[in-house]
XYZ file of N, CA and C in Angstrom:
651
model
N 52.207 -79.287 -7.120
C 53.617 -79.087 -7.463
C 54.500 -79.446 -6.276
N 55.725 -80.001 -6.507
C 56.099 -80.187 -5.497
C 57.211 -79.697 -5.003
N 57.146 -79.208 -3.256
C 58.166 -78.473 -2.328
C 59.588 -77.881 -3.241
N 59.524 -76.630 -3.347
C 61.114 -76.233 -3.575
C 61.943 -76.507 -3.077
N 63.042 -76.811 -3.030
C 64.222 -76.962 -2.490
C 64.438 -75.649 -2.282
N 64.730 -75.628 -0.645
C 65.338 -74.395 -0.276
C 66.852 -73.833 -0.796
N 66.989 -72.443 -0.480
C 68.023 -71.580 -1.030
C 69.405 -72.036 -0.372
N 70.708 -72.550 -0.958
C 71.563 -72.009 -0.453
C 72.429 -71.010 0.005
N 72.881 -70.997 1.331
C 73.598 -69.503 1.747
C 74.827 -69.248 0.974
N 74.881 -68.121 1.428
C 76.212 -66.936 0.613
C 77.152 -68.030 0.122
N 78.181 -68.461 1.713
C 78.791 -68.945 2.232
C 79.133 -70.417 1.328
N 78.159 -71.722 1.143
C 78.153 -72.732 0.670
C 78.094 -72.276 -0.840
N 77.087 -71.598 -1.316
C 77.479 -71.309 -2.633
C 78.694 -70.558 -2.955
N 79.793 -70.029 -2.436
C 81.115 -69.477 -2.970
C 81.707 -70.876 -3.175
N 81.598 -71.833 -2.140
C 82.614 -72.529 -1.750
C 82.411 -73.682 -3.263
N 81.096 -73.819 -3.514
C 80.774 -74.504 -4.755
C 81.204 -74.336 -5.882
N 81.159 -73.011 -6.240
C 81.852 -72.129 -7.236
C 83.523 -72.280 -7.368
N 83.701 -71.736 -6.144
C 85.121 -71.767 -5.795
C 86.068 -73.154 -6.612
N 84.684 -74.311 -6.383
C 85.262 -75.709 -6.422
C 85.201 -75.780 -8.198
N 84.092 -75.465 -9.030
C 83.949 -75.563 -10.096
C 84.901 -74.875 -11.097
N 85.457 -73.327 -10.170
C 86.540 -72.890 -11.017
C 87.774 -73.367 -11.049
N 87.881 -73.825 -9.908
C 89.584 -74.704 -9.101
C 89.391 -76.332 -10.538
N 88.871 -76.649 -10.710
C 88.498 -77.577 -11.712
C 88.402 -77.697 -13.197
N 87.182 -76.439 -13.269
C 87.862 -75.805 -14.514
C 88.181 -74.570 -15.196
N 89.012 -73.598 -14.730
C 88.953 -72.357 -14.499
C 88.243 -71.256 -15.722
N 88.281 -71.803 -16.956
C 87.791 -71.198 -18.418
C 87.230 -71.934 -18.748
N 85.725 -72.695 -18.680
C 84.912 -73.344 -19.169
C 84.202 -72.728 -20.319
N 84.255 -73.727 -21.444
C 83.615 -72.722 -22.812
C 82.815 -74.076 -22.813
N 81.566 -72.653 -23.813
C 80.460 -73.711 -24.570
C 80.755 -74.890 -25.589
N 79.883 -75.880 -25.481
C 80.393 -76.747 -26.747
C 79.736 -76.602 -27.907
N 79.024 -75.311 -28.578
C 79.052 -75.707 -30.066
C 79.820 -74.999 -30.793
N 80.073 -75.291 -31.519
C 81.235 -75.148 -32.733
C 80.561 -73.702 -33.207
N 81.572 -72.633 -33.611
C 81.375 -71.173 -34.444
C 82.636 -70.473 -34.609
N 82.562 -69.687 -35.593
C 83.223 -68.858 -35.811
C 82.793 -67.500 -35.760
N 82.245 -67.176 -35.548
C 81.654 -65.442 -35.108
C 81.175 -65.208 -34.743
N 80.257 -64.055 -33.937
C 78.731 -63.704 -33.418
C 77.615 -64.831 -33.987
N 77.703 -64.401 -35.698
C 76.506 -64.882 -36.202
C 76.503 -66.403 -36.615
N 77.543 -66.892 -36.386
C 77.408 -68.265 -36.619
C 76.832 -68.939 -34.931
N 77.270 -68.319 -34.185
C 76.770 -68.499 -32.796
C 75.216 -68.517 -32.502
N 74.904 -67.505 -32.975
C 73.628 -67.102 -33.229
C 72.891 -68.132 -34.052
N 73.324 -68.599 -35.001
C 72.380 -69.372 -35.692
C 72.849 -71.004 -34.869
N 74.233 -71.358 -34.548
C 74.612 -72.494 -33.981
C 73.305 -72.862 -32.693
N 73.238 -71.698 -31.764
C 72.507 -71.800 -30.750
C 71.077 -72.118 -30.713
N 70.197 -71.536 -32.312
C 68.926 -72.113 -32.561
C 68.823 -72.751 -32.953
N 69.554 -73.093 -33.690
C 70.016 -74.565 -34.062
C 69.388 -75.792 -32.701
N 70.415 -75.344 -31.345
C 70.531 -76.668 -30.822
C 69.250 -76.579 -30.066
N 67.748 -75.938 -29.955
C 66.799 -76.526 -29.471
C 66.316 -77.958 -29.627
N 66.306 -78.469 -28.651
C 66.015 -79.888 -29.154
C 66.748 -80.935 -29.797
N 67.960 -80.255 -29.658
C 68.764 -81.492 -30.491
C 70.027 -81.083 -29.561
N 71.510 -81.891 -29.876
C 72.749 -82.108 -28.780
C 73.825 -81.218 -29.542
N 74.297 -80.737 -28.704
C 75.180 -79.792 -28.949
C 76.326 -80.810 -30.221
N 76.583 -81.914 -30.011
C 77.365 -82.527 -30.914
C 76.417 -83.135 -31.907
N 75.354 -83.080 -32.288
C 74.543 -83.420 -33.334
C 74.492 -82.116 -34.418
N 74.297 -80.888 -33.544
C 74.345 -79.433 -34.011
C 75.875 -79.188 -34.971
N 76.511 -79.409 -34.599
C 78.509 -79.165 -34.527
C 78.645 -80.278 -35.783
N 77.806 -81.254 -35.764
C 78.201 -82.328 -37.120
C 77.253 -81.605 -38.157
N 76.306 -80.976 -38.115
C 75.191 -80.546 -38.899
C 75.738 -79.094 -39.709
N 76.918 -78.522 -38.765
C 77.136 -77.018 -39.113
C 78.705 -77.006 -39.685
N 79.251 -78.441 -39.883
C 80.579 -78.491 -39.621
C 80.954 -77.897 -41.235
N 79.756 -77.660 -42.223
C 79.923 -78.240 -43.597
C 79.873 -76.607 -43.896
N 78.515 -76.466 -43.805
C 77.544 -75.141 -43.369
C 78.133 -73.927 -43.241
N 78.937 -73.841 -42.463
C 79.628 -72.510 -41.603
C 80.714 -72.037 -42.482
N 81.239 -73.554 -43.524
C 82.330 -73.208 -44.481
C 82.065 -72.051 -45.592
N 80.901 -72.414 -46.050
C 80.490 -71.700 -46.851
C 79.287 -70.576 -46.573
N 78.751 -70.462 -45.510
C 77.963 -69.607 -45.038
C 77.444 -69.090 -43.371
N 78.847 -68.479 -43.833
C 79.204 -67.833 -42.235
C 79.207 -66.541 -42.094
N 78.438 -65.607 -42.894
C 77.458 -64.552 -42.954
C 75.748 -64.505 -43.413
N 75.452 -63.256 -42.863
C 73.817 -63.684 -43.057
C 73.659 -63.729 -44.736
N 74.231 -62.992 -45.383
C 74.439 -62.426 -46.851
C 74.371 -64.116 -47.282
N 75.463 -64.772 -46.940
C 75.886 -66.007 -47.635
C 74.466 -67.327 -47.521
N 74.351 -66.848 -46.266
C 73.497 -67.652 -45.786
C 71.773 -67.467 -46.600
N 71.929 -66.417 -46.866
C 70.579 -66.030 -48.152
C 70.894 -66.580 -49.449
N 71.992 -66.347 -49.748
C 72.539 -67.382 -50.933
C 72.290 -68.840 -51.087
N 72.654 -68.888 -50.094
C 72.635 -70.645 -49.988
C 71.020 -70.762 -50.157
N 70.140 -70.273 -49.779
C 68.595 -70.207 -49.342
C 68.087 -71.371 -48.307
N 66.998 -71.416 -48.294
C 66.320 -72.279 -47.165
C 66.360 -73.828 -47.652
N 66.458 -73.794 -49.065
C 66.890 -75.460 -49.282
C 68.417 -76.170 -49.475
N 68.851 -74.961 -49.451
C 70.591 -75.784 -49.290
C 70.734 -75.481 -47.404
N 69.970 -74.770 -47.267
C 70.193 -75.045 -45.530
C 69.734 -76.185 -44.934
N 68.899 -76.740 -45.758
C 67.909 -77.952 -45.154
C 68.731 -79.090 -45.311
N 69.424 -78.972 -46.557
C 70.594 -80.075 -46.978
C 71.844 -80.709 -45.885
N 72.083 -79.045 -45.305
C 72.954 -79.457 -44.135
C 72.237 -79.580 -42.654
N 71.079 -79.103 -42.348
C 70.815 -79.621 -40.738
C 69.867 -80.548 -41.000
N 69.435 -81.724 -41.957
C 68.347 -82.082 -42.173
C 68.555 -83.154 -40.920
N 69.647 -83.328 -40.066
C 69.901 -84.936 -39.390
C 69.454 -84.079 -37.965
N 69.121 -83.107 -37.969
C 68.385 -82.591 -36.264
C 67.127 -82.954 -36.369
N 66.678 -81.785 -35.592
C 65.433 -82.016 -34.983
C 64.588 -80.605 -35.208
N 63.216 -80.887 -35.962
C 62.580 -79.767 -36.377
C 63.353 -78.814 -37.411
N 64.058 -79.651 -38.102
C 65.121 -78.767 -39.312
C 64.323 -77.834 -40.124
N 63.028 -78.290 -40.682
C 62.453 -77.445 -41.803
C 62.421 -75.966 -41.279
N 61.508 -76.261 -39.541
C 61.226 -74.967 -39.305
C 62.440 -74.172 -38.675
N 63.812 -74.946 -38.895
C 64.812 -74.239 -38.395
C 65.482 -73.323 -39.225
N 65.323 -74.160 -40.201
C 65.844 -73.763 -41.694
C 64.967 -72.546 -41.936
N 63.732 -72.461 -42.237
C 62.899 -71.588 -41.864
C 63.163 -69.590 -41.163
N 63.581 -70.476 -40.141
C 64.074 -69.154 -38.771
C 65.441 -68.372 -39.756
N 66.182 -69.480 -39.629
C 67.793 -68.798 -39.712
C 67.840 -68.483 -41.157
N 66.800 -68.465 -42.435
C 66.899 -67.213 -43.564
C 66.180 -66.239 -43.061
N 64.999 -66.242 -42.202
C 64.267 -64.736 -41.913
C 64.912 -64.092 -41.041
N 66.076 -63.979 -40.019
C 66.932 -63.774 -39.480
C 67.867 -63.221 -39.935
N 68.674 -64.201 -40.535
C 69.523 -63.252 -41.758
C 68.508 -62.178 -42.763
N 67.603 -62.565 -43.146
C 67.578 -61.512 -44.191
C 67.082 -60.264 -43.093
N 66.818 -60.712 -41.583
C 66.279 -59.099 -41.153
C 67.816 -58.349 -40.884
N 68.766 -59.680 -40.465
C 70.279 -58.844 -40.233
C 70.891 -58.250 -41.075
N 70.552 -58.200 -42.562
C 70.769 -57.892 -43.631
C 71.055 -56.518 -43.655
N 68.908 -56.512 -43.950
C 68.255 -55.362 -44.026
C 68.246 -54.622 -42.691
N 67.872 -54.654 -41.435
C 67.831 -53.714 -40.302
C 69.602 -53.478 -39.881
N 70.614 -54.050 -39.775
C 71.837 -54.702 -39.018
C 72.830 -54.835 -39.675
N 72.743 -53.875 -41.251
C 74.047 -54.096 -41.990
C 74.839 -55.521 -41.844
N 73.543 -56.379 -41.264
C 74.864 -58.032 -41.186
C 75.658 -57.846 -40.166
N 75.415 -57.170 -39.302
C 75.913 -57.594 -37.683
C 74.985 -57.899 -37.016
N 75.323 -58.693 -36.108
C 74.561 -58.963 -35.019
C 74.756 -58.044 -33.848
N 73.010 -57.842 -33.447
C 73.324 -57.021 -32.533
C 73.586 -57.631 -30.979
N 73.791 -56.637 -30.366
C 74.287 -57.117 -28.884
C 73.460 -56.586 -28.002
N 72.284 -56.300 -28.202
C 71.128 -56.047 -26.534
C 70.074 -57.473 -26.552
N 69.907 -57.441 -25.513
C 69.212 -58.927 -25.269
C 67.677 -58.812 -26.170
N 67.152 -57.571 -26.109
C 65.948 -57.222 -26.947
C 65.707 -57.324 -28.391
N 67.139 -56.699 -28.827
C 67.318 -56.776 -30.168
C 67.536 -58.491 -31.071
N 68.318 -59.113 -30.133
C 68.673 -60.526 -30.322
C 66.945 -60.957 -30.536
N 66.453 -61.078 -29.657
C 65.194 -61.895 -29.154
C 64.253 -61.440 -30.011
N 64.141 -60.376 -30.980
C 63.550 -59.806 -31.873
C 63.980 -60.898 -33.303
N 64.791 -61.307 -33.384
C 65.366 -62.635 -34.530
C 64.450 -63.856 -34.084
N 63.627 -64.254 -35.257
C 63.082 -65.240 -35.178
C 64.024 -66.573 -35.032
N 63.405 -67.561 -34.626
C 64.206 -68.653 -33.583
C 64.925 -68.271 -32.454
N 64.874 -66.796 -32.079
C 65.828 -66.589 -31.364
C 64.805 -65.917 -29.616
N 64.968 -66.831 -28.526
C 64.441 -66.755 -27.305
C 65.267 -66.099 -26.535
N 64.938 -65.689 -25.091
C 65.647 -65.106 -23.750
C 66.833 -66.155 -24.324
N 66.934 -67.482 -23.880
C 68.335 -68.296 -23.576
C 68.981 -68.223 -24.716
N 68.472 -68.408 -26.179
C 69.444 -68.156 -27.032
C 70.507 -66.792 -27.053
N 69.579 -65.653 -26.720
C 70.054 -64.269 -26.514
C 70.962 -64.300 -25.692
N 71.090 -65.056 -24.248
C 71.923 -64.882 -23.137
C 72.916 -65.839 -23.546
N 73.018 -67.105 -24.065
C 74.195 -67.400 -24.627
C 74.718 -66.846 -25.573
N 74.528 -65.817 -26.118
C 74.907 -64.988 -27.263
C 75.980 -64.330 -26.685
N 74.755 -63.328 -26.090
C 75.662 -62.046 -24.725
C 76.991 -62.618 -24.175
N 76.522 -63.877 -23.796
C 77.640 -64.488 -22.684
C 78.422 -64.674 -23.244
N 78.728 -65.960 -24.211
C 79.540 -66.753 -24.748
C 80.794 -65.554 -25.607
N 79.662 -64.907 -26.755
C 80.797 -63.802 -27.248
C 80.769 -62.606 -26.802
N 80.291 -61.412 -26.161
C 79.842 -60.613 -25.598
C 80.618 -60.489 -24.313
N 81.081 -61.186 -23.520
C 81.138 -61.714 -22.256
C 80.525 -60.620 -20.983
N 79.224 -61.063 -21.700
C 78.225 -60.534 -20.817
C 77.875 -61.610 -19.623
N 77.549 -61.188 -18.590
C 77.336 -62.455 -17.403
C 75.737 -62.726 -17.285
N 75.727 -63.060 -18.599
C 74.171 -63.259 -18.899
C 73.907 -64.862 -18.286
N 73.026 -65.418 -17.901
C 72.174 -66.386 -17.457
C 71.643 -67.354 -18.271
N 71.917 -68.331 -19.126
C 70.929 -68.965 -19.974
C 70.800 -70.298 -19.553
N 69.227 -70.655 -18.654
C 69.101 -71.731 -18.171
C 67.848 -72.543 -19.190
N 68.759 -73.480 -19.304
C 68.472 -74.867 -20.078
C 68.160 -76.088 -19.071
N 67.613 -77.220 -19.514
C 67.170 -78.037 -18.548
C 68.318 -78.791 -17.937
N 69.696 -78.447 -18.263
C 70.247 -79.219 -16.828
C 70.683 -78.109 -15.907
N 70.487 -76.917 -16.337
C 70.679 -76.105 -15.347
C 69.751 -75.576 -14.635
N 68.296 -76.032 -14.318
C 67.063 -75.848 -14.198
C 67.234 -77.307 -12.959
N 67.437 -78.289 -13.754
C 67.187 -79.359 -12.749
C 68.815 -79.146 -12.248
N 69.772 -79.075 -12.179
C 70.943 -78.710 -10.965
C 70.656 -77.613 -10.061
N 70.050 -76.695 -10.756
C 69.479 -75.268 -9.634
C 68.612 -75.991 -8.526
N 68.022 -76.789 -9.361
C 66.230 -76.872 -8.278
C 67.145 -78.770 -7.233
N 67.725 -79.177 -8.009
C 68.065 -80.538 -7.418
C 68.848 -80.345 -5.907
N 70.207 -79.029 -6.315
C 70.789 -79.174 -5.973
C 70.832 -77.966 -4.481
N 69.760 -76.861 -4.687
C 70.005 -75.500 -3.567
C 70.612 -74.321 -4.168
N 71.123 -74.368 -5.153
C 72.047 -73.505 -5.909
C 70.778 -72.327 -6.438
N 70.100 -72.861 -6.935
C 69.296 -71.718 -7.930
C 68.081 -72.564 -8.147
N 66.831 -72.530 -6.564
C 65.604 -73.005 -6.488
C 64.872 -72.389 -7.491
N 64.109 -72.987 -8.102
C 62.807 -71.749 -8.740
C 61.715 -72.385 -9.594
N 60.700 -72.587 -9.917
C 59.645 -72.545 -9.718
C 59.400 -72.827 -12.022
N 60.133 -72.294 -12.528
C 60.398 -71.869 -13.821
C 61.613 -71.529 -14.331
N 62.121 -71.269 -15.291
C 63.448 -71.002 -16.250
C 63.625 -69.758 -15.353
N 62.705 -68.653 -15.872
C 62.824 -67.197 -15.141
C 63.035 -66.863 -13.626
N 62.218 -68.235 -12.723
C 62.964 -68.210 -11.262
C 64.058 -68.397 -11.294
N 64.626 -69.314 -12.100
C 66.055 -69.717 -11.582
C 66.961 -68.855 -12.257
N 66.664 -68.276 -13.432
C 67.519 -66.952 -13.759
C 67.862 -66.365 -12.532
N 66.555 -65.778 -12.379
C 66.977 -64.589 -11.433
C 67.361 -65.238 -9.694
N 67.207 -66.448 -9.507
C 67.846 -66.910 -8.434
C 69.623 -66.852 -8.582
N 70.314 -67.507 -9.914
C 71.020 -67.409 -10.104
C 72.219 -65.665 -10.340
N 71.373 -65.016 -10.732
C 71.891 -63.542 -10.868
C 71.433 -63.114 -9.206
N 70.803 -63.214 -8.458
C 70.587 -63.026 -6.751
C 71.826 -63.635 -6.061
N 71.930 -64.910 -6.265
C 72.385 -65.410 -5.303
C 73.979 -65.884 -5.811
N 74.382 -66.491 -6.275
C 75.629 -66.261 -7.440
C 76.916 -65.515 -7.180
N 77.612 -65.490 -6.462
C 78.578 -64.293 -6.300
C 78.741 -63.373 -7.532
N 79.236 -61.871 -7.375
C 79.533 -61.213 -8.622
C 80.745 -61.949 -9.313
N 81.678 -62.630 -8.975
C 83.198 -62.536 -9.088
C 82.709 -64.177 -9.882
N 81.979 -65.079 -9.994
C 81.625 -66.290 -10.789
C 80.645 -66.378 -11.719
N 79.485 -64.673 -11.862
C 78.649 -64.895 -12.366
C 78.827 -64.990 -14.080
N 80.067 -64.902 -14.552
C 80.496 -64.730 -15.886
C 80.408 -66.254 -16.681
N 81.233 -67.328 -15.666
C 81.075 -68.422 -16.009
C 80.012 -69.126 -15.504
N 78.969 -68.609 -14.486
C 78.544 -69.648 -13.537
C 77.692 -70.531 -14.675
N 77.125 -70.324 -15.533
C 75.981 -71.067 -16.811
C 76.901 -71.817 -17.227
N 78.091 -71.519 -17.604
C 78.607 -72.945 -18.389
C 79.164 -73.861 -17.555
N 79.613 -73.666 -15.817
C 79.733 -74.444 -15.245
C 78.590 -75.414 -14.739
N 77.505 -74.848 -15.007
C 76.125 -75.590 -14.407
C 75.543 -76.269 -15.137
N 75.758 -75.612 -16.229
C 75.511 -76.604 -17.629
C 76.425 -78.013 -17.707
N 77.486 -77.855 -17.614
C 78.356 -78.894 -17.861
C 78.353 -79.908 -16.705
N 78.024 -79.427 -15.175
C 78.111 -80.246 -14.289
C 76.736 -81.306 -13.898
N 75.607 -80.326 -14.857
C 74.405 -81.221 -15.146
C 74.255 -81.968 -16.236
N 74.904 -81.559 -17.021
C 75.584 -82.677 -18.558
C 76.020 -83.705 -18.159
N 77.050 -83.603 -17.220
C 78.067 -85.032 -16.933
C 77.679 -85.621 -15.921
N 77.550 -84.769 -14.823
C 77.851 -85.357 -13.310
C 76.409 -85.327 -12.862
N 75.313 -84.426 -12.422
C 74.505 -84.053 -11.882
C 73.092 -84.751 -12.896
N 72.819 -85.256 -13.504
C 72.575 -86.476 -14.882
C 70.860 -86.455 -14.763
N 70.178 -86.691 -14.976
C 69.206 -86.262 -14.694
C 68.235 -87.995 -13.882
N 68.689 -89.150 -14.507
C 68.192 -90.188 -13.882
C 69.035 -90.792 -12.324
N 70.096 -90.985 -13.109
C 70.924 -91.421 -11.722
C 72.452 -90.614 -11.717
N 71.948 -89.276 -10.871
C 73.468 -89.084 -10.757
C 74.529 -89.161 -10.388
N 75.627 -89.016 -10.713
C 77.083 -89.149 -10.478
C 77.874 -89.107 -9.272
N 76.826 -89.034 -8.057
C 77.184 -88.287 -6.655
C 78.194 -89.066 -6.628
N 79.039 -90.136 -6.419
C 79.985 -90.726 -6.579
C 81.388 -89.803 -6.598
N 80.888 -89.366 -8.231
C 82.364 -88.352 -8.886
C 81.940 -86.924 -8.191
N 81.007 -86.850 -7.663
C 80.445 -84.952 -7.810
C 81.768 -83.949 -6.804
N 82.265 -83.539 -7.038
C 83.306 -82.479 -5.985
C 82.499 -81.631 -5.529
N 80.715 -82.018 -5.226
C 80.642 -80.867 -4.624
C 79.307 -81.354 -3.681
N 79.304 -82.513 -3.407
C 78.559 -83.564 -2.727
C 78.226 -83.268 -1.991
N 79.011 -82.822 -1.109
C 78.619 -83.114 0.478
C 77.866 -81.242 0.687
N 78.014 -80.481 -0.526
C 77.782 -78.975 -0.129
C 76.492 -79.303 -0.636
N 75.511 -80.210 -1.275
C 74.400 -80.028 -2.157
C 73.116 -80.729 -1.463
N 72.436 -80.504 -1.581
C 71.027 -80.364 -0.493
C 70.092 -81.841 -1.407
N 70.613 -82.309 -1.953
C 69.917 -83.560 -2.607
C 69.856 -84.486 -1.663
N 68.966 -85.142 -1.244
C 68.897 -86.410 -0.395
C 68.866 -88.063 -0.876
N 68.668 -87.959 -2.034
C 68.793 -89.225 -2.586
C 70.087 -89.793 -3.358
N 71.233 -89.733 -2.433
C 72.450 -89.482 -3.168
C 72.760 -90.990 -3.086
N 73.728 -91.286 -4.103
C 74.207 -92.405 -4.450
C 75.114 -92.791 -3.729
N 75.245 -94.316 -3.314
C 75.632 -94.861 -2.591
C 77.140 -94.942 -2.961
């Protein structure tokens, strides 16, 4: 395996932060919802597939079944009708009626809000749960996805070894006062800028603070 990238200090990581909020001070997620539970299902949705592939798939979907109730109505083959253009739809389609029907029956049709209870919903993992928490909740939950996995480990920000290192690198090291947004800023700056073949060091505002050595000319 090869060498971690060492930790950045206190100091360089505020100043990073500092830069990402000065830029964009309210960074929101990009998939499309209207409530807890459309979130909830939006988010298992996007395993494996793009947040704007998800958002064209749900745009139809959400009109008419934007409770778990509705969403049993519709059943598992009018769900298939609308996400059939992702990725792994059957078994998605799959998840998000046994889900609803447990939110039904256990959850009076709310969604709950502890990370345990979430993660207890089939299709539903640690990161789906923490974008849950976060996004509507505004819990300063952690949900690292692979560009925030490879910006942690690329960049000094949040070294680690696995998803779960860099969680908890990120909740360690992270100031308290950024940890609310810090996931959707890391997300987005490994979306655009931080790229996973050739990145953006060019545009990056935060270049010269980031421990990458193969930076673009």
């Amino acid at each position: 395996m090869a060498k971690l990238q060492k930790q950045l200090d206190y100091h360089t990581i505020r100043e990073i932060f500092t830069r990402f909020q000065a830029a964009d001070p309210e960074p929101k997620g990009e998939l499309d919802h209207v409530n807890a539970y459309t979130l909830v299902v939006a988010v298992a949705l996007s395993a494996q597939a793009t947040d704007k592939g998800v958002n064209k798939a749900t745009a139809e979907l959400f009109k008419i079944a934007d409770t778990p109730q509705k969403m049993l109505d519709l059943g598992e083959e009018g769900v298939i009708q609308h996400i059939k253009t992702i990725g792994l739809y059957r078994n998605k389609a799959k998840n998000v009626i046994k889900l609803s029907r447990i939110l039904v029956d256990d959850y009076d049709g709310i969604v709950p809000n502890s990370r345990a209870a979430l993660q207890s919903l089939p299709g539903v993992g640690r990161k789906t749960a923490n974008v849950v928490l976060n996004m509507w909740w505004q819990q300063p939950a952690q949900a690292v996805d692979t560009h925030i996995f490879r910006l942690g480990n690329r960049s000094g920000i949040a070294p680690g070894k696995d998803v779960d290192a860099v969680e908890r690198a990120i909740e360690d090291n992270i100031p308290a006062d950024f940890q609310l947004h810090a996931h959707h800023w890391m997300i987005l700056h490994g979306r655009y800028i931080c790229v996973a073949r050739k990145p953006k060091c060019q545009a990056c505002h935060i270049r010269e603070l980031c421990l990458f050595k193969d930076k673009t000319p």
